[in-house]
Structures are given as C-alpha cells and as structure tokens.
Amino acid sequence: IPLAKDEIPLQNGTLVVGKGGEITFLPGEKHFSPYRLNCDYDPDAGDCPYFHQWMDDLFTPEDQKCFQEIMGYLLIPSTQGQKAFFLLGVGGEGKSIWGSVLHRMFGNGFSPTKVAELEENRFTVATMENKIVVYDDDMDHNKLKKTDNFKTIVTAKIPVQGERKGKDKFEFLPYARICASGNFALSSLCLLYTSPSP
C-alpha cells in the first residue's frame, strides 16, 4: 500500500500537509502507516524551554532555522530533497541529544544505523524498510570503500535490494533519511555532494 507523502501519522490522529504548507489535523483518524510518531499533536502546547536551550547552546540563530527545516522535512516520508544530514562539531557539545530527540519522537519509524555498515554489512539496508529516519550517533570519519548504497538511499529514485539472515532477498523503495552526528566529516561526502550553491 503506497504511503501518503503529505501525512504525518501521530498517536492521536493524522496531520495533513497541504501543497501551500497549511496543516490540517484529523483527530482520531489513523490512516495506514507502517510507522507512527511517538507523540500527540497539541496546537495549544506551550513552549519547550529545554529544547530551545539546547538549540541556543548548539546553533547560531541562522543555523536554528536550518535545523528546524530539517526536522520538518524528516516528518514526511519523502526523499524529494535528496539530502542526508550530518551534525558535526567537537566532542562534548551535546550533538548526541539530537539522536535522543529523534528516537523519542519517531518511535518505531526510527532505526539506529551505522553509515559505514550500509556498504560493509549486507543486512543493514534491510533494516531501513518502513523507517522514516536512520541515525548514526557517532559517525566514523574513515572513508567509505564504496558509496553505492549510500547514494541510492539518499536519492531513493529506484528500489533497493534488502536481505535478512536466512531469508530471500527482496526489493523495497526506501524513504528513510540518513542523519548522523560526529566529530569529523565523512571523507567520502566531499566527493559525493559537492555542487555550487544556487
């Protein structure tokens, strides 16, 4: 069953995102989805002082806007942006809190995954099926020996082949976005995604 790319499945209903960005909440309506966010929609929710403090401590005001846009993009099962997201900085700054937020928020749509294992372990790609976010909490900065799976998952234009231990291979179209935190940039990324700004 194809997923609706304009819907966000929540515990207390469904958010529908219109083409103009307007949001409609359908309380109590739970449409088909292989994952469901681990939170309720509450239009009257107050401020989130701890989250905003973390944002203030880690990001400049300009970067906060970018981070909020990334979080919004992660809410829908679409890879149209064809991006992976990496939060880089020195140790002890609180980058790994992002993983805790993603895990808590995305529930069974979240999968902890090592970026390097996408190429090195033939069973890792299958763990992305029916997930909306995969996250590497401590990205290895070593260069990937190859980038076939990484690039295919980020662009997600064609189905990928998954394999589980003791079972036949299968195909699925991934919609999970790759997110990671680390102290160093993955050296292969410089080769994959260097393009001039528009």
PDB file of C-alpha atoms in Angstrom:
ATOM      1  CA  ILE A   1       0.000   0.000   0.000  1.00  0.00           C
ATOM      2  CA  PRO A   2       1.590   3.299  -1.040  1.00  0.00           C
ATOM      3  CA  LEU A   3       2.241   5.832   1.706  1.00  0.00           C
ATOM      4  CA  ALA A   4       0.669   9.283   1.573  1.00  0.00           C
ATOM      5  CA  LYS A   5       3.593  11.698   1.383  1.00  0.00           C
ATOM      6  CA  ASP A   6       1.501  14.567   2.729  1.00  0.00           C
ATOM      7  CA  GLU A   7       0.501  12.880   6.000  1.00  0.00           C
ATOM      8  CA  ILE A   8       2.164  12.696   9.406  1.00  0.00           C
ATOM      9  CA  PRO A   9       0.811   9.764  11.475  1.00  0.00           C
ATOM     10  CA  LEU A  10       0.565  10.647  15.176  1.00  0.00           C
ATOM     11  CA  GLN A  11      -0.713   8.888  18.275  1.00  0.00           C
ATOM     12  CA  ASN A  12      -3.898  10.979  18.436  1.00  0.00           C
ATOM     13  CA  GLY A  13      -4.658  11.342  14.720  1.00  0.00           C
ATOM     14  CA  THR A  14      -3.175  12.457  11.421  1.00  0.00           C
ATOM     15  CA  LEU A  15      -1.692  15.752  10.256  1.00  0.00           C
ATOM     16  CA  VAL A  16      -2.226  16.524   6.584  1.00  0.00           C
ATOM     17  CA  VAL A  17       0.190  18.985   4.979  1.00  0.00           C
ATOM     18  CA  GLY A  18      -1.342  20.965   2.109  1.00  0.00           C
ATOM     19  CA  LYS A  19       0.518  21.990  -1.039  1.00  0.00           C
ATOM     20  CA  GLY A  20       0.788  25.528   0.272  1.00  0.00           C
ATOM     21  CA  GLY A  21       2.185  24.341   3.616  1.00  0.00           C
ATOM     22  CA  GLU A  22      -1.104  24.647   5.512  1.00  0.00           C
ATOM     23  CA  ILE A  23      -1.700  21.947   8.131  1.00  0.00           C
ATOM     24  CA  THR A  24      -4.998  20.184   8.835  1.00  0.00           C
ATOM     25  CA  PHE A  25      -5.341  17.952  11.891  1.00  0.00           C
ATOM     26  CA  LEU A  26      -7.695  14.976  11.679  1.00  0.00           C
ATOM     27  CA  PRO A  27      -8.231  13.993  15.337  1.00  0.00           C
ATOM     28  CA  GLY A  28      -8.689  10.271  15.961  1.00  0.00           C
ATOM     29  CA  GLU A  29      -8.098   9.362  12.300  1.00  0.00           C
ATOM     30  CA  LYS A  30      -5.293   6.865  11.948  1.00  0.00           C
ATOM     31  CA  HIS A  31      -4.630   6.141   8.293  1.00  0.00           C
ATOM     32  CA  PHE A  32      -2.456   3.235   7.195  1.00  0.00           C
ATOM     33  CA  SER A  33       1.214   3.684   8.027  1.00  0.00           C
ATOM     34  CA  PRO A  34       3.957   1.154   8.870  1.00  0.00           C
ATOM     35  CA  TYR A  35       5.235   3.613  11.485  1.00  0.00           C
ATOM     36  CA  ARG A  36       3.592   6.134  13.808  1.00  0.00           C
ATOM     37  CA  LEU A  37       5.266   9.063  15.522  1.00  0.00           C
ATOM     38  CA  ASN A  38       5.541   8.612  19.258  1.00  0.00           C
ATOM     39  CA  CYS A  39       3.755  11.866  20.124  1.00  0.00           C
ATOM     40  CA  ASP A  40       0.410  13.651  20.056  1.00  0.00           C
ATOM     41  CA  TYR A  41      -0.475  16.776  18.136  1.00  0.00           C
ATOM     42  CA  ASP A  42      -1.380  19.597  20.513  1.00  0.00           C
ATOM     43  CA  PRO A  43      -1.889  23.024  18.883  1.00  0.00           C
ATOM     44  CA  ASP A  44      -2.022  24.599  22.343  1.00  0.00           C
ATOM     45  CA  ALA A  45       1.231  23.115  23.599  1.00  0.00           C
ATOM     46  CA  GLY A  46       3.356  25.623  25.434  1.00  0.00           C
ATOM     47  CA  ASP A  47       6.988  26.493  24.882  1.00  0.00           C
ATOM     48  CA  CYS A  48       9.715  23.830  25.121  1.00  0.00           C
ATOM     49  CA  PRO A  49      12.360  25.614  27.234  1.00  0.00           C
ATOM     50  CA  TYR A  50      14.812  22.687  27.498  1.00  0.00           C
ATOM     51  CA  PHE A  51      14.777  22.025  23.746  1.00  0.00           C
ATOM     52  CA  HIS A  52      15.164  25.713  22.937  1.00  0.00           C
ATOM     53  CA  GLN A  53      18.041  25.977  25.424  1.00  0.00           C
ATOM     54  CA  TRP A  54      19.764  23.051  23.688  1.00  0.00           C
ATOM     55  CA  MET A  55      19.236  24.768  20.339  1.00  0.00           C
ATOM     56  CA  ASP A  56      20.615  28.062  21.697  1.00  0.00           C
ATOM     57  CA  ASP A  57      23.677  26.300  23.130  1.00  0.00           C
ATOM     58  CA  LEU A  58      24.470  24.388  19.938  1.00  0.00           C
ATOM     59  CA  PHE A  59      23.375  26.550  16.999  1.00  0.00           C
ATOM     60  CA  THR A  60      23.572  30.141  15.824  1.00  0.00           C
ATOM     61  CA  PRO A  61      20.158  31.776  15.148  1.00  0.00           C
ATOM     62  CA  GLU A  62      20.627  31.214  11.394  1.00  0.00           C
ATOM     63  CA  ASP A  63      21.510  27.556  11.918  1.00  0.00           C
ATOM     64  CA  GLN A  64      18.465  27.094  14.170  1.00  0.00           C
ATOM     65  CA  LYS A  65      16.208  27.948  11.234  1.00  0.00           C
ATOM     66  CA  CYS A  66      18.019  25.412   9.072  1.00  0.00           C
ATOM     67  CA  PHE A  67      17.755  22.756  11.792  1.00  0.00           C
ATOM     68  CA  GLN A  68      14.014  23.378  12.168  1.00  0.00           C
ATOM     69  CA  GLU A  69      13.611  22.978   8.408  1.00  0.00           C
ATOM     70  CA  ILE A  70      15.487  19.672   8.554  1.00  0.00           C
ATOM     71  CA  MET A  71      13.247  18.418  11.366  1.00  0.00           C
ATOM     72  CA  GLY A  72      10.166  19.388   9.348  1.00  0.00           C
ATOM     73  CA  TYR A  73      11.480  17.530   6.298  1.00  0.00           C
ATOM     74  CA  LEU A  74      12.017  14.396   8.396  1.00  0.00           C
ATOM     75  CA  LEU A  75       8.333  14.324   9.374  1.00  0.00           C
ATOM     76  CA  ILE A  76       7.055  13.231   5.953  1.00  0.00           C
ATOM     77  CA  PRO A  77       8.000  10.021   4.091  1.00  0.00           C
ATOM     78  CA  SER A  78       9.579  11.767   1.121  1.00  0.00           C
ATOM     79  CA  THR A  79      13.146  11.800  -0.174  1.00  0.00           C
ATOM     80  CA  GLN A  80      12.393  14.526  -2.704  1.00  0.00           C
ATOM     81  CA  GLY A  81      15.051  16.752  -1.155  1.00  0.00           C
ATOM     82  CA  GLN A  82      17.666  14.027  -1.770  1.00  0.00           C
ATOM     83  CA  LYS A  83      19.694  15.013   1.287  1.00  0.00           C
ATOM     84  CA  ALA A  84      21.442  13.320   4.186  1.00  0.00           C
ATOM     85  CA  PHE A  85      22.028  15.364   7.352  1.00  0.00           C
ATOM     86  CA  PHE A  86      25.187  15.476   9.449  1.00  0.00           C
ATOM     87  CA  LEU A  87      25.651  17.389  12.707  1.00  0.00           C
ATOM     88  CA  LEU A  88      29.387  17.928  13.147  1.00  0.00           C
ATOM     89  CA  GLY A  89      31.410  19.536  15.927  1.00  0.00           C
ATOM     90  CA  VAL A  90      33.886  18.910  18.716  1.00  0.00           C
ATOM     91  CA  GLY A  91      33.084  16.399  21.442  1.00  0.00           C
ATOM     92  CA  GLY A  92      31.008  17.296  24.483  1.00  0.00           C
ATOM     93  CA  GLU A  93      28.818  19.908  22.814  1.00  0.00           C
ATOM     94  CA  GLY A  94      25.586  17.922  23.057  1.00  0.00           C
ATOM     95  CA  LYS A  95      25.242  16.733  19.455  1.00  0.00           C
ATOM     96  CA  SER A  96      24.074  13.273  20.524  1.00  0.00           C
ATOM     97  CA  ILE A  97      20.961  14.826  22.087  1.00  0.00           C
ATOM     98  CA  TRP A  98      19.672  15.001  18.509  1.00  0.00           C
ATOM     99  CA  GLY A  99      19.616  11.202  18.413  1.00  0.00           C
ATOM    100  CA  SER A 100      17.648  11.068  21.659  1.00  0.00           C
ATOM    101  CA  VAL A 101      15.107  13.542  20.275  1.00  0.00           C
ATOM    102  CA  LEU A 102      14.759  11.582  17.013  1.00  0.00           C
ATOM    103  CA  HIS A 103      14.397   8.264  18.852  1.00  0.00           C
ATOM    104  CA  ARG A 104      11.780   9.601  21.239  1.00  0.00           C
ATOM    105  CA  MET A 105       9.844  11.464  18.552  1.00  0.00           C
ATOM    106  CA  PHE A 106       9.833   8.964  15.679  1.00  0.00           C
ATOM    107  CA  GLY A 107       9.188   5.815  17.715  1.00  0.00           C
ATOM    108  CA  ASN A 108       9.066   2.715  15.526  1.00  0.00           C
ATOM    109  CA  GLY A 109       9.923   4.849  12.483  1.00  0.00           C
ATOM    110  CA  PHE A 110      13.448   5.346  13.878  1.00  0.00           C
ATOM    111  CA  SER A 111      16.379   2.976  13.367  1.00  0.00           C
ATOM    112  CA  PRO A 112      19.903   3.267  14.801  1.00  0.00           C
ATOM    113  CA  THR A 113      22.277   2.570  11.914  1.00  0.00           C
ATOM    114  CA  LYS A 114      25.991   2.968  11.255  1.00  0.00           C
ATOM    115  CA  VAL A 115      26.606   4.817   7.973  1.00  0.00           C
ATOM    116  CA  ALA A 116      29.638   2.644   7.193  1.00  0.00           C
ATOM    117  CA  GLU A 117      27.582  -0.537   7.605  1.00  0.00           C
ATOM    118  CA  LEU A 118      25.342   0.464   4.699  1.00  0.00           C
ATOM    119  CA  GLU A 119      28.246  -0.556   2.475  1.00  0.00           C
ATOM    120  CA  GLU A 120      30.013  -3.120   4.664  1.00  0.00           C
ATOM    121  CA  ASN A 121      27.155  -5.235   6.052  1.00  0.00           C
ATOM    122  CA  ARG A 122      24.748  -6.722   3.505  1.00  0.00           C
ATOM    123  CA  PHE A 123      21.952  -6.994   6.088  1.00  0.00           C
ATOM    124  CA  THR A 124      21.947  -3.313   7.127  1.00  0.00           C
ATOM    125  CA  VAL A 125      19.971  -1.944   4.170  1.00  0.00           C
ATOM    126  CA  ALA A 126      17.000  -4.181   5.049  1.00  0.00           C
ATOM    127  CA  THR A 127      16.722  -2.518   8.478  1.00  0.00           C
ATOM    128  CA  MET A 128      15.662   0.686   6.681  1.00  0.00           C
ATOM    129  CA  GLU A 129      12.422  -0.808   5.374  1.00  0.00           C
ATOM    130  CA  ASN A 130       9.397   1.044   6.794  1.00  0.00           C
ATOM    131  CA  LYS A 131      11.618   3.521   8.668  1.00  0.00           C
ATOM    132  CA  ILE A 132      11.449   7.279   8.252  1.00  0.00           C
ATOM    133  CA  VAL A 133      14.763   8.159   9.959  1.00  0.00           C
ATOM    134  CA  VAL A 134      18.004   6.227  10.391  1.00  0.00           C
ATOM    135  CA  TYR A 135      20.594   7.716  12.709  1.00  0.00           C
ATOM    136  CA  ASP A 136      24.291   7.183  13.378  1.00  0.00           C
ATOM    137  CA  ASP A 137      25.174   8.541  16.823  1.00  0.00           C
ATOM    138  CA  ASP A 138      28.940   8.514  16.339  1.00  0.00           C
ATOM    139  CA  MET A 139      29.816   8.572  12.666  1.00  0.00           C
ATOM    140  CA  ASP A 140      33.133   7.044  11.698  1.00  0.00           C
ATOM    141  CA  HIS A 141      35.163   9.587   9.719  1.00  0.00           C
ATOM    142  CA  ASN A 142      37.022   6.921   7.732  1.00  0.00           C
ATOM    143  CA  LYS A 143      36.435   6.971   4.002  1.00  0.00           C
ATOM    144  CA  LEU A 144      33.781   4.581   2.694  1.00  0.00           C
ATOM    145  CA  LYS A 145      35.260   1.945   0.401  1.00  0.00           C
ATOM    146  CA  LYS A 146      32.261   2.416  -1.877  1.00  0.00           C
ATOM    147  CA  THR A 147      29.151   4.606  -1.825  1.00  0.00           C
ATOM    148  CA  ASP A 148      26.614   2.710  -3.966  1.00  0.00           C
ATOM    149  CA  ASN A 149      24.059   2.004  -1.210  1.00  0.00           C
ATOM    150  CA  PHE A 150      24.530   5.389   0.444  1.00  0.00           C
ATOM    151  CA  LYS A 151      23.838   7.291  -2.758  1.00  0.00           C
ATOM    152  CA  THR A 152      20.887   5.070  -3.742  1.00  0.00           C
ATOM    153  CA  ILE A 153      19.235   5.546  -0.342  1.00  0.00           C
ATOM    154  CA  VAL A 154      19.740   9.326  -0.313  1.00  0.00           C
ATOM    155  CA  THR A 155      18.340   9.802  -3.814  1.00  0.00           C
ATOM    156  CA  ALA A 156      15.758   6.977  -3.456  1.00  0.00           C
ATOM    157  CA  LYS A 157      14.718   7.009  -7.096  1.00  0.00           C
ATOM    158  CA  ILE A 158      14.761   3.243  -7.574  1.00  0.00           C
ATOM    159  CA  PRO A 159      14.082   0.277  -5.272  1.00  0.00           C
ATOM    160  CA  VAL A 160      16.984  -1.175  -3.312  1.00  0.00           C
ATOM    161  CA  GLN A 161      17.655  -4.802  -2.543  1.00  0.00           C
ATOM    162  CA  GLY A 162      17.367  -5.892   1.078  1.00  0.00           C
ATOM    163  CA  GLU A 163      18.446  -9.120   2.670  1.00  0.00           C
ATOM    164  CA  ARG A 164      17.687 -10.664   6.057  1.00  0.00           C
ATOM    165  CA  LYS A 165      19.585 -13.584   7.550  1.00  0.00           C
ATOM    166  CA  GLY A 166      18.238 -16.895   6.318  1.00  0.00           C
ATOM    167  CA  LYS A 167      15.626 -15.300   4.039  1.00  0.00           C
ATOM    168  CA  ASP A 168      15.328 -14.492   0.340  1.00  0.00           C
ATOM    169  CA  LYS A 169      16.386 -11.099  -0.931  1.00  0.00           C
ATOM    170  CA  PHE A 170      13.615  -8.592  -1.552  1.00  0.00           C
ATOM    171  CA  GLU A 171      13.157  -5.138  -3.053  1.00  0.00           C
ATOM    172  CA  PHE A 172      11.705  -2.030  -1.456  1.00  0.00           C
ATOM    173  CA  LEU A 173      11.730   1.707  -2.100  1.00  0.00           C
ATOM    174  CA  PRO A 174      13.335   3.407   0.916  1.00  0.00           C
ATOM    175  CA  TYR A 175      12.065   6.718   2.246  1.00  0.00           C
ATOM    176  CA  ALA A 176      14.236   6.926   5.374  1.00  0.00           C
ATOM    177  CA  ARG A 177      16.537   9.910   5.631  1.00  0.00           C
ATOM    178  CA  ILE A 178      20.079   9.347   6.880  1.00  0.00           C
ATOM    179  CA  CYS A 179      21.051  11.503   9.869  1.00  0.00           C
ATOM    180  CA  ALA A 180      24.298  11.352  11.830  1.00  0.00           C
ATOM    181  CA  SER A 181      26.330  13.134  14.468  1.00  0.00           C
ATOM    182  CA  GLY A 182      30.101  13.112  14.635  1.00  0.00           C
ATOM    183  CA  ASN A 183      33.309  14.949  15.360  1.00  0.00           C
ATOM    184  CA  PHE A 184      34.577  14.705  11.779  1.00  0.00           C
ATOM    185  CA  ALA A 185      33.029  14.787   8.308  1.00  0.00           C
ATOM    186  CA  LEU A 186      32.814  11.533   6.424  1.00  0.00           C
ATOM    187  CA  SER A 187      35.554  11.989   3.824  1.00  0.00           C
ATOM    188  CA  SER A 188      33.538  10.348   1.019  1.00  0.00           C
ATOM    189  CA  LEU A 189      30.844  13.010   1.340  1.00  0.00           C
ATOM    190  CA  CYS A 190      33.112  15.605  -0.202  1.00  0.00           C
ATOM    191  CA  LEU A 191      33.258  13.513  -3.358  1.00  0.00           C
ATOM    192  CA  LEU A 192      29.539  12.732  -3.493  1.00  0.00           C
ATOM    193  CA  TYR A 193      27.844  16.039  -2.839  1.00  0.00           C
ATOM    194  CA  THR A 194      29.970  18.962  -3.924  1.00  0.00           C
ATOM    195  CA  SER A 195      27.899  21.313  -6.045  1.00  0.00           C
ATOM    196  CA  PRO A 196      27.836  25.095  -6.317  1.00  0.00           C
ATOM    197  CA  SER A 197      25.191  26.963  -4.371  1.00  0.00           C
ATOM    198  CA  PRO A 198      22.260  28.224  -6.484  1.00  0.00           C
TER     199      PRO A 198
END
